[in-house]
CSV table of C-alpha atoms in Angstrom, one decimal:
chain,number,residue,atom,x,y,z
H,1,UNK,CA,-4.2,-10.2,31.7
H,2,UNK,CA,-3.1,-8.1,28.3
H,3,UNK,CA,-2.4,-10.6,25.2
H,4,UNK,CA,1.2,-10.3,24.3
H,5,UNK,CA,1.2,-8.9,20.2
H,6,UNK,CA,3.2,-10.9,17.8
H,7,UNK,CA,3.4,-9.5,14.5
H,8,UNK,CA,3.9,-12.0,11.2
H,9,UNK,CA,5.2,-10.2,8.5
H,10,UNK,CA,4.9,-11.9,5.0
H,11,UNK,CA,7.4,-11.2,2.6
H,12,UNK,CA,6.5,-12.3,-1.0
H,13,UNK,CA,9.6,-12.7,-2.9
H,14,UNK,CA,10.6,-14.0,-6.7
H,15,UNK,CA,14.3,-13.8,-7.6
H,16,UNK,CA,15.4,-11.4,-4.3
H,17,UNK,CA,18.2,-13.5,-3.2
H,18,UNK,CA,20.3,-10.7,-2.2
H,19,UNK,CA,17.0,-8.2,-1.1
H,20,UNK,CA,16.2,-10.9,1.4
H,21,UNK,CA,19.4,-11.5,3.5
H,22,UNK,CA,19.2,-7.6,3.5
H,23,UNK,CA,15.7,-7.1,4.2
H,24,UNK,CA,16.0,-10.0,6.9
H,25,UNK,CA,18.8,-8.7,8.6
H,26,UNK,CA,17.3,-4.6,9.0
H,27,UNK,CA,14.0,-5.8,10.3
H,28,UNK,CA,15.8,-7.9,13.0
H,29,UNK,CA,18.2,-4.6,13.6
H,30,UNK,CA,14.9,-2.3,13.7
H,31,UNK,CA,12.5,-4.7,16.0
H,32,UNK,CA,14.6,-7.5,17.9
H,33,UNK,CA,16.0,-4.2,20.1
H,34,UNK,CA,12.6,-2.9,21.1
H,35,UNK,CA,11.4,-6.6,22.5
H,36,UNK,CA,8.9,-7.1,19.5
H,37,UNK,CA,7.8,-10.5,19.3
H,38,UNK,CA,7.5,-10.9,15.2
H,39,UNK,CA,8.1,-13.5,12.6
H,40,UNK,CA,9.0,-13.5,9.3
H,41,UNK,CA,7.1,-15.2,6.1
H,42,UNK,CA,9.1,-15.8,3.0
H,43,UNK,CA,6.7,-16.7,0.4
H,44,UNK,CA,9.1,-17.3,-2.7
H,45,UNK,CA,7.7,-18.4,-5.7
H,46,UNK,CA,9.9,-20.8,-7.1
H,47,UNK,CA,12.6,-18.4,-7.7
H,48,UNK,CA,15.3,-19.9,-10.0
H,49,UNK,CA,18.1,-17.8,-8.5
H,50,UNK,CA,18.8,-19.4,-5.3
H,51,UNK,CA,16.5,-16.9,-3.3
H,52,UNK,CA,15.3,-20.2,-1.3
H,53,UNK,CA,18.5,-21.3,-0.3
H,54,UNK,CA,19.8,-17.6,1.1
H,55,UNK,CA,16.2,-17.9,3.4
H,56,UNK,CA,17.5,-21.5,4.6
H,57,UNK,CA,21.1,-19.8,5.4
H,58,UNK,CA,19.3,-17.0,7.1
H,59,UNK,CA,17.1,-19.9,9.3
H,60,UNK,CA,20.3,-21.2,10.4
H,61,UNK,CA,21.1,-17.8,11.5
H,62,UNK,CA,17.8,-16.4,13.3
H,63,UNK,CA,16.3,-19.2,14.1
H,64,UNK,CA,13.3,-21.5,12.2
H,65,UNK,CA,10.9,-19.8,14.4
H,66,UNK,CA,11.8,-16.1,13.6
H,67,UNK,CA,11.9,-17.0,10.0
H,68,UNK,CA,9.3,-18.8,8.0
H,69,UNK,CA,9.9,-20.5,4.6
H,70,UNK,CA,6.5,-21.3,2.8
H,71,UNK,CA,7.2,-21.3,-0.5
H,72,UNK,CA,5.1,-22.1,-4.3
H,73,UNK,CA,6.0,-23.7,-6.9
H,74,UNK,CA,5.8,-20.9,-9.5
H,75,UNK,CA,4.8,-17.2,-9.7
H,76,UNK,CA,0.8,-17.3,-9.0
H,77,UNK,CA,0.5,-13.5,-8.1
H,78,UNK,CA,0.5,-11.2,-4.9
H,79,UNK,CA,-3.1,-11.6,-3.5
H,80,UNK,CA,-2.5,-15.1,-3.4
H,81,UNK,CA,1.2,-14.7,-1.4
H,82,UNK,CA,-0.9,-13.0,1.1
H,83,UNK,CA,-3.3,-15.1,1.4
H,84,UNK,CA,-0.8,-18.4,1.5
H,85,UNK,CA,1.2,-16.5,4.2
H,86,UNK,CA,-1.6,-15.6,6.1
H,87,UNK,CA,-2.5,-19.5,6.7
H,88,UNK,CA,1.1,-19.8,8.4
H,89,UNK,CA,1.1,-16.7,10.6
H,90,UNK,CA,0.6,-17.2,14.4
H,91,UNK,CA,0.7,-13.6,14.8
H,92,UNK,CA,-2.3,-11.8,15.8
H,93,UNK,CA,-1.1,-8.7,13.6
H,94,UNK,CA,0.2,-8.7,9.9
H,95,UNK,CA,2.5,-6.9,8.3
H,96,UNK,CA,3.0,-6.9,4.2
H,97,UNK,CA,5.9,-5.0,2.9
H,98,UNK,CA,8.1,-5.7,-0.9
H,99,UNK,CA,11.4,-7.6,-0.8
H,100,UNK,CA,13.3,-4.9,-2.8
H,101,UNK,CA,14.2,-2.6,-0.5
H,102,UNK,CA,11.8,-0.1,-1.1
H,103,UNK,CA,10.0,-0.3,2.0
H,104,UNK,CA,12.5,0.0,5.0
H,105,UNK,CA,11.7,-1.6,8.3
H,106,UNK,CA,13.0,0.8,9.8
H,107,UNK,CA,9.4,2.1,9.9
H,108,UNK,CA,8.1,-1.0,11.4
H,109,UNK,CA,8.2,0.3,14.9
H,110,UNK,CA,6.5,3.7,13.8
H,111,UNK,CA,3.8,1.3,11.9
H,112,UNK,CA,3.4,-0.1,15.6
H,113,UNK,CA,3.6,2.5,17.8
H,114,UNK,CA,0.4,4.3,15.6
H,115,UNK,CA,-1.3,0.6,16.1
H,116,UNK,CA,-0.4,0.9,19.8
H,117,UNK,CA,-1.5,4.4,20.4
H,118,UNK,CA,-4.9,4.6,18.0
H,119,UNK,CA,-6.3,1.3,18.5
H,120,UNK,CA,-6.5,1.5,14.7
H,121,UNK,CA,-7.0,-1.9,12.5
H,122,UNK,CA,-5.1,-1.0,9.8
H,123,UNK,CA,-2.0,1.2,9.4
H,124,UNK,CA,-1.0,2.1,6.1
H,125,UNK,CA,2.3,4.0,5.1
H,126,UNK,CA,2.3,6.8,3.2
H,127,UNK,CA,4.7,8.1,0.5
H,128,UNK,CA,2.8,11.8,-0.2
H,129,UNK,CA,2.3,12.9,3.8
H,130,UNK,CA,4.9,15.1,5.4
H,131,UNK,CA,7.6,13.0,6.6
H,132,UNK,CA,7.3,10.9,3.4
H,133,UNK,CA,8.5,10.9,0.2
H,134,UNK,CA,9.9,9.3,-2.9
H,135,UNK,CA,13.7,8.7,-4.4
H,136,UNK,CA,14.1,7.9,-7.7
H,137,UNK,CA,10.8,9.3,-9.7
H,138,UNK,CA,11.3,11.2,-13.0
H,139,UNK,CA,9.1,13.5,-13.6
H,140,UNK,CA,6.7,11.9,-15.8
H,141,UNK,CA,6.1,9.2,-13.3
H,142,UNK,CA,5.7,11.8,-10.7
H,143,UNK,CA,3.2,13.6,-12.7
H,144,UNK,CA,1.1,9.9,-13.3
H,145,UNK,CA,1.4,9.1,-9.9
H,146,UNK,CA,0.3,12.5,-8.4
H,147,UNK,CA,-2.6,12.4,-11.9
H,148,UNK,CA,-4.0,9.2,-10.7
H,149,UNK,CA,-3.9,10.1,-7.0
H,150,UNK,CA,-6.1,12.9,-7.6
H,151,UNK,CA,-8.5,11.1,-10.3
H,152,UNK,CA,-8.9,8.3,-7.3
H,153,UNK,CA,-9.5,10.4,-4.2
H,154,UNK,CA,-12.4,12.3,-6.5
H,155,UNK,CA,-14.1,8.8,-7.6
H,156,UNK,CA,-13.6,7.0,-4.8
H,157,UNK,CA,-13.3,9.2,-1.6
H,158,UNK,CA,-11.0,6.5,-0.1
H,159,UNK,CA,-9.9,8.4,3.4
H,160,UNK,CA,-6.3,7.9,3.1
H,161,UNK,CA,-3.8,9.7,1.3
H,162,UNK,CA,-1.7,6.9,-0.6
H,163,UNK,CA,-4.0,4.0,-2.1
H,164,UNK,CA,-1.5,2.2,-4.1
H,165,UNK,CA,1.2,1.5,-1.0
H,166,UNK,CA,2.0,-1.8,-0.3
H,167,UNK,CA,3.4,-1.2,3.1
H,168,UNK,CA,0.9,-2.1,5.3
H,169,UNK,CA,0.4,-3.5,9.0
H,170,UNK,CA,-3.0,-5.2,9.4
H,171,UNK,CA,-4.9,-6.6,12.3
H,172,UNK,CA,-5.1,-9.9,11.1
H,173,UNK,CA,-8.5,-10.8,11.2
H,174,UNK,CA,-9.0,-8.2,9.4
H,175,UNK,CA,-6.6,-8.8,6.2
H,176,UNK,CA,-8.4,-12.7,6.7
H,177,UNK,CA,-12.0,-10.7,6.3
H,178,UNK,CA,-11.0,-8.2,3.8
H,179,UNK,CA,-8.3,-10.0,1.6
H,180,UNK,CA,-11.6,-12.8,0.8
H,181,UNK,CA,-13.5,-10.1,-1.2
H,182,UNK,CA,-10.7,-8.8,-3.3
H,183,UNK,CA,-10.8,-9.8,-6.7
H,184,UNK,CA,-8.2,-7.2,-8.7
H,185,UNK,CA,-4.5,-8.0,-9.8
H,186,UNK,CA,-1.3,-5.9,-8.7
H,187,UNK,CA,-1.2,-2.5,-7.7
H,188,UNK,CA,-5.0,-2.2,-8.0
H,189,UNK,CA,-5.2,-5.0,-5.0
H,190,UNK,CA,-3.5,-3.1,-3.1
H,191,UNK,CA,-6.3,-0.4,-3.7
H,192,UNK,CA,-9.2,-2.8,-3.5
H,193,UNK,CA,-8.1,-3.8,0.0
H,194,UNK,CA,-7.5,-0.5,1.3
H,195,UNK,CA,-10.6,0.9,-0.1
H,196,UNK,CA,-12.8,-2.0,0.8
H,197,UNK,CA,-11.5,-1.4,4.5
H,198,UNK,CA,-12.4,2.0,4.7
H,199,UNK,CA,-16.2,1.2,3.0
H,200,UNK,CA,-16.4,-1.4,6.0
H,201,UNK,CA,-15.4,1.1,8.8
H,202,UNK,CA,-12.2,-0.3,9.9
H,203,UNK,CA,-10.6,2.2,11.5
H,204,UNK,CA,-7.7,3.0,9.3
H,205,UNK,CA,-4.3,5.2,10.3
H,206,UNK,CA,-1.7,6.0,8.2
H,207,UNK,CA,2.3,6.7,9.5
H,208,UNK,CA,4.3,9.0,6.6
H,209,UNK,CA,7.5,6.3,4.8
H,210,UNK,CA,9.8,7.2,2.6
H,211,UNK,CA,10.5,4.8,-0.8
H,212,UNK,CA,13.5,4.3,-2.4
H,213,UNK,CA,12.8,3.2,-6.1
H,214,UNK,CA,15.8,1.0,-6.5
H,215,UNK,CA,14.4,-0.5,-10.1
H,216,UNK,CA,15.4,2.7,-12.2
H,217,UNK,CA,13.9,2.7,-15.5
H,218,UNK,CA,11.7,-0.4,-15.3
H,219,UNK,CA,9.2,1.7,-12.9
H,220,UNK,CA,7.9,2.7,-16.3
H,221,UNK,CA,4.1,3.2,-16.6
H,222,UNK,CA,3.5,2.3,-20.4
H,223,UNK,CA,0.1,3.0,-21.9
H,224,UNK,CA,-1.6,-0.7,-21.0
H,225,UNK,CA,-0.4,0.1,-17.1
H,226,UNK,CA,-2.8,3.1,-17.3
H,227,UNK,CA,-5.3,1.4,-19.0
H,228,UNK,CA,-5.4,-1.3,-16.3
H,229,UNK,CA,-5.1,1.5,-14.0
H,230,UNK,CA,-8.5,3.2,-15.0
H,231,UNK,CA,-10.6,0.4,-15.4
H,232,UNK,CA,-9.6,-0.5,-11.8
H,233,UNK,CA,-10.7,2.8,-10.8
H,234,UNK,CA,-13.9,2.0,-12.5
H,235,UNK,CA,-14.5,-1.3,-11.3
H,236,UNK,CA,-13.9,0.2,-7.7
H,237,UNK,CA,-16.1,3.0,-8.2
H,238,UNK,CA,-19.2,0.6,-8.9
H,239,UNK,CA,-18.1,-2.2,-6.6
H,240,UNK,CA,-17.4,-0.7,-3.4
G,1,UNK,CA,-28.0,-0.8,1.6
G,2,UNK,CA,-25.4,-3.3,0.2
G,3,UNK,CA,-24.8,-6.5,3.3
G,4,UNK,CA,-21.3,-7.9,3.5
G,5,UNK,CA,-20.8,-10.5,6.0
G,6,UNK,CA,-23.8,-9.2,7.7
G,7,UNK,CA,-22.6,-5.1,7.9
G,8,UNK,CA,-24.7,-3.2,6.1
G,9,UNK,CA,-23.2,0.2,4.0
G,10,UNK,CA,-24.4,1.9,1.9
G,11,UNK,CA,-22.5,1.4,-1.7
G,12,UNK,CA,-20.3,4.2,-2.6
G,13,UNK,CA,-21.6,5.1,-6.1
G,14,UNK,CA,-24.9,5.2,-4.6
G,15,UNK,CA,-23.3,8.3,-2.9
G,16,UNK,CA,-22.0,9.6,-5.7
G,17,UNK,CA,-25.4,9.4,-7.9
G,18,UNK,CA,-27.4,10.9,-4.5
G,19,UNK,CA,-24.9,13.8,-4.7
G,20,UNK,CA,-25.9,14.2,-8.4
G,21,UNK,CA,-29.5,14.0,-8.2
G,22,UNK,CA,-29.1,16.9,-5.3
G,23,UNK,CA,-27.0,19.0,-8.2
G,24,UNK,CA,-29.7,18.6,-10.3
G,25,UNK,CA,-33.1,19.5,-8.4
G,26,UNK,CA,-31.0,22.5,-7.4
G,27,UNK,CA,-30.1,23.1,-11.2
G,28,UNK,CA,-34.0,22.5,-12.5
G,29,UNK,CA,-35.3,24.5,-9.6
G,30,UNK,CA,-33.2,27.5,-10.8
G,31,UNK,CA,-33.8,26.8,-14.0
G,32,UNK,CA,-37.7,27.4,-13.0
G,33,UNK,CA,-37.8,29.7,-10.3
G,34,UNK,CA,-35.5,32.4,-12.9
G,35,UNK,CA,-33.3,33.9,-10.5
G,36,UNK,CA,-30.8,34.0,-13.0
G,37,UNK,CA,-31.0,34.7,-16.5
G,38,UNK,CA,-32.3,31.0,-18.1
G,39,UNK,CA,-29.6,31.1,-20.8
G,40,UNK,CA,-26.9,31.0,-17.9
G,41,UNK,CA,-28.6,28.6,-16.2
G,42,UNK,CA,-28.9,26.4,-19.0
G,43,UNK,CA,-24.7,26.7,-18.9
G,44,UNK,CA,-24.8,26.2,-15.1
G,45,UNK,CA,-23.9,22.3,-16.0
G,46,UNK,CA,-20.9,23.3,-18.4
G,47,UNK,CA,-19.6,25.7,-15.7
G,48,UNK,CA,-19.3,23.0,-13.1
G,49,UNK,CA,-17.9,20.6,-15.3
G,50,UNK,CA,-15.1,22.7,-16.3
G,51,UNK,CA,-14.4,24.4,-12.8
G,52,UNK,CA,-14.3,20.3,-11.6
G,53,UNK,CA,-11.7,19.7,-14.2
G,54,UNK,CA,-9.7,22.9,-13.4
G,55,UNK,CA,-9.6,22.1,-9.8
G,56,UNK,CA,-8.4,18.6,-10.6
G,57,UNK,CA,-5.5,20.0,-13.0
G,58,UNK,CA,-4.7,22.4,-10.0
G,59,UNK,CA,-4.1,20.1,-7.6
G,60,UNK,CA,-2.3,17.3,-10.2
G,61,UNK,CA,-0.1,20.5,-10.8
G,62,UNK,CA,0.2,22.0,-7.2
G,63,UNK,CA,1.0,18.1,-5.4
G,64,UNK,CA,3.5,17.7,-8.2
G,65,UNK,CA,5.6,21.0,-7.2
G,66,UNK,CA,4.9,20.1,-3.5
G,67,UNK,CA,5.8,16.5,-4.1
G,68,UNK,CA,7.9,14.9,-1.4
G,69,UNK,CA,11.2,13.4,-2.3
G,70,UNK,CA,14.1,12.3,-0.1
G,71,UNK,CA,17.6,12.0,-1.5
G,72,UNK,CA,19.2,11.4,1.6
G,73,UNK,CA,17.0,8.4,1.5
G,74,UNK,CA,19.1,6.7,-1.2
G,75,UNK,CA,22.5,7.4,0.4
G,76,UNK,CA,21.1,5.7,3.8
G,77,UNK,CA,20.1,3.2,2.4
G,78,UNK,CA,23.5,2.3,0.5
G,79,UNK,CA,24.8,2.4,4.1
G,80,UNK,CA,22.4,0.2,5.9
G,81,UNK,CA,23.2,-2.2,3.0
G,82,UNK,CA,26.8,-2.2,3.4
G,83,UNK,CA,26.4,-3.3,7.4
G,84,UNK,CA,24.0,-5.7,6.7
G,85,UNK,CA,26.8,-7.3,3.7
G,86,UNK,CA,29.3,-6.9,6.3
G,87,UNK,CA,27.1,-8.8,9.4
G,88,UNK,CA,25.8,-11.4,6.9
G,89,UNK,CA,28.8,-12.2,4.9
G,90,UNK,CA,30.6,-12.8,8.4
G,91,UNK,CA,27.8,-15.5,9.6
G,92,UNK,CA,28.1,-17.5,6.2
G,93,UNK,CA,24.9,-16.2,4.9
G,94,UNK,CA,25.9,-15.7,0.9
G,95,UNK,CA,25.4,-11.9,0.2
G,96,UNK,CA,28.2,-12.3,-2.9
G,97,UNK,CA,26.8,-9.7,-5.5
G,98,UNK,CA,24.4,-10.9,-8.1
């Protein structure tokens, strides 16, 4: 008898109040159609703008077992979101995506459909494949992004195409066995998992998303960002 | 070979300094058997470093012409957040602008 998927998709949020009810309302448009069974996580972290009592509106709406509201009592960092979410998913697949807007779910059911079709553990979305792409990138911050694409897939030989995507669909004892080993902060997590994946020999896919940078101006990479940027590189170079 | 949870792989900068150590018998065993001129080969190292570094700046340059953008992606987006305002605001969920 085939297991029925259910995919939990954690949603880390601080101050999103309006992202959310948006956010909410396309996944449901995008999955509840195709008969997925899913679940949403909302882990806020103590958001002073009221982003907590859009979820509970929302609850009333979908349902308390559609959406999940686990929230913290202050901003303690991504890795950590993840890791608190994971503990309340009863899915048996994971997806992580931002609550800006930047990652549409209208991909989810292309994120699945590769899951479905390759058998693959992870499936990461991609912004520089054909069929991806990015709105609202100046040039210098095309020119960092593409400069430290390039320096990582020479160091690091990760096997996928776009390292520092957060828009990700996981087998879930997977992210439980990869997200323990992870040590690194922000966008360098999000490297660290993906390359510590592919040094195990998960079998990782990767479906092409667009991303729509909705936070014009403060996408800014300032000197320390690169900084931080290379010394993860370095750190990841030695420890994986 | 590096264990983690009991899989065994080998680490990847171990790679990377096997890869070099191959570079270099290659380079002293040139350097000895004098195919070439020896005050080429003695530059052999400075030529790969620089051709490495060239490549890289080619393809930083070539991905950034080539770089994928979607502007229609923005404009879909305003609409898909227009019917979600619409839907929500209808069902008492507070969308009011922030």
């Amino acid at each position: 008898m085939e297991q029925k998927n259910k995919y939990s998709i954690i949603v880390p949020t601080y101050n999103e109040r309006l992202n959310i009810a948006l956010i909410v309302y396309l996944i449901f448009k995008h999955l509840r159609s195709r008969d997925v069974d899913f679940e949403i996580i909302v882990v806020d972290d103590g958001s002073p703008d009221g982003t907590q009592e859009v979820v509970k509106q929302l609850q009333k709406l979908y349902g308390e077992d559609h959406i999940l509201l686990r929230p913290r009592p202050k901003k303690l960092g991504l890795g950590t979101a993840y890791i608190h979410g994971l503990k309340h998913a009863s899915g048996n697949f994971v997806v992580i995506m931002d609550a800006d807007l930047s990652h549409h779910p209208k991909y989810l059911p292309s994120f699945i459909k590769k899951q479905l079709e390759t058998g693959a553990s992870i499936v990461t979305g991609t912004r520089y494949s054909k069929g991806g792409g990015v709105h609202g990138w100046n040039l210098m911050r095309k020119l960092t992004s593409r400069g430290a694409n390039v320096l990582a897939q020479t160091l690091l030989w990760p096997g996928v195409s776009d390292l520092t995507g957060s828009f990700r669909l996981y087998r879930k004892s997977v992210l439980e066995d990869v997200i323990s080993s992870c040590v690194s902060k922000g966008y360098v997590f999000q490297m660290e998992m993906i390359v510590r994946a592919s040094r195990e020999g998960y079998h990782i896919e990767e479906v092409p998303i667009t991303f729509v940078d909705r936070v014009f101006g403060s996408s800014k990479l300032g000197g320390s960002e690169i900084v931080e940027y290379l010394k993860g590189l370095v750190y990841l170079l030695v420890t994986t | 070979m590096t264990q983690f949870r009991g899989r065994a792989y080998q680490k990847h900068v171990l790679k990377i300094f096997s890869l070099l150590v191959v570079i270099s018998a290659l380079w002293i065993g040139l350097l000895q058997a004098s195919i070439i001129p020896q005050s080429h080969t003695w530059l052999l190292p400075i030529y790969f470093i620089v051709s490495l570094g060239c490549y890289g700046l080619l393809m930083v340059g070539v991905g950034l012409m080539r770089f994928p953008t979607c502007p229609q992606e923005a404009l879909l987006l305003q609409q898909d957040i227009g019917e979600a305002k619409d839907f929500l605001k209808q069902r008492g969920v507070d969308v009011g602008s922030e």
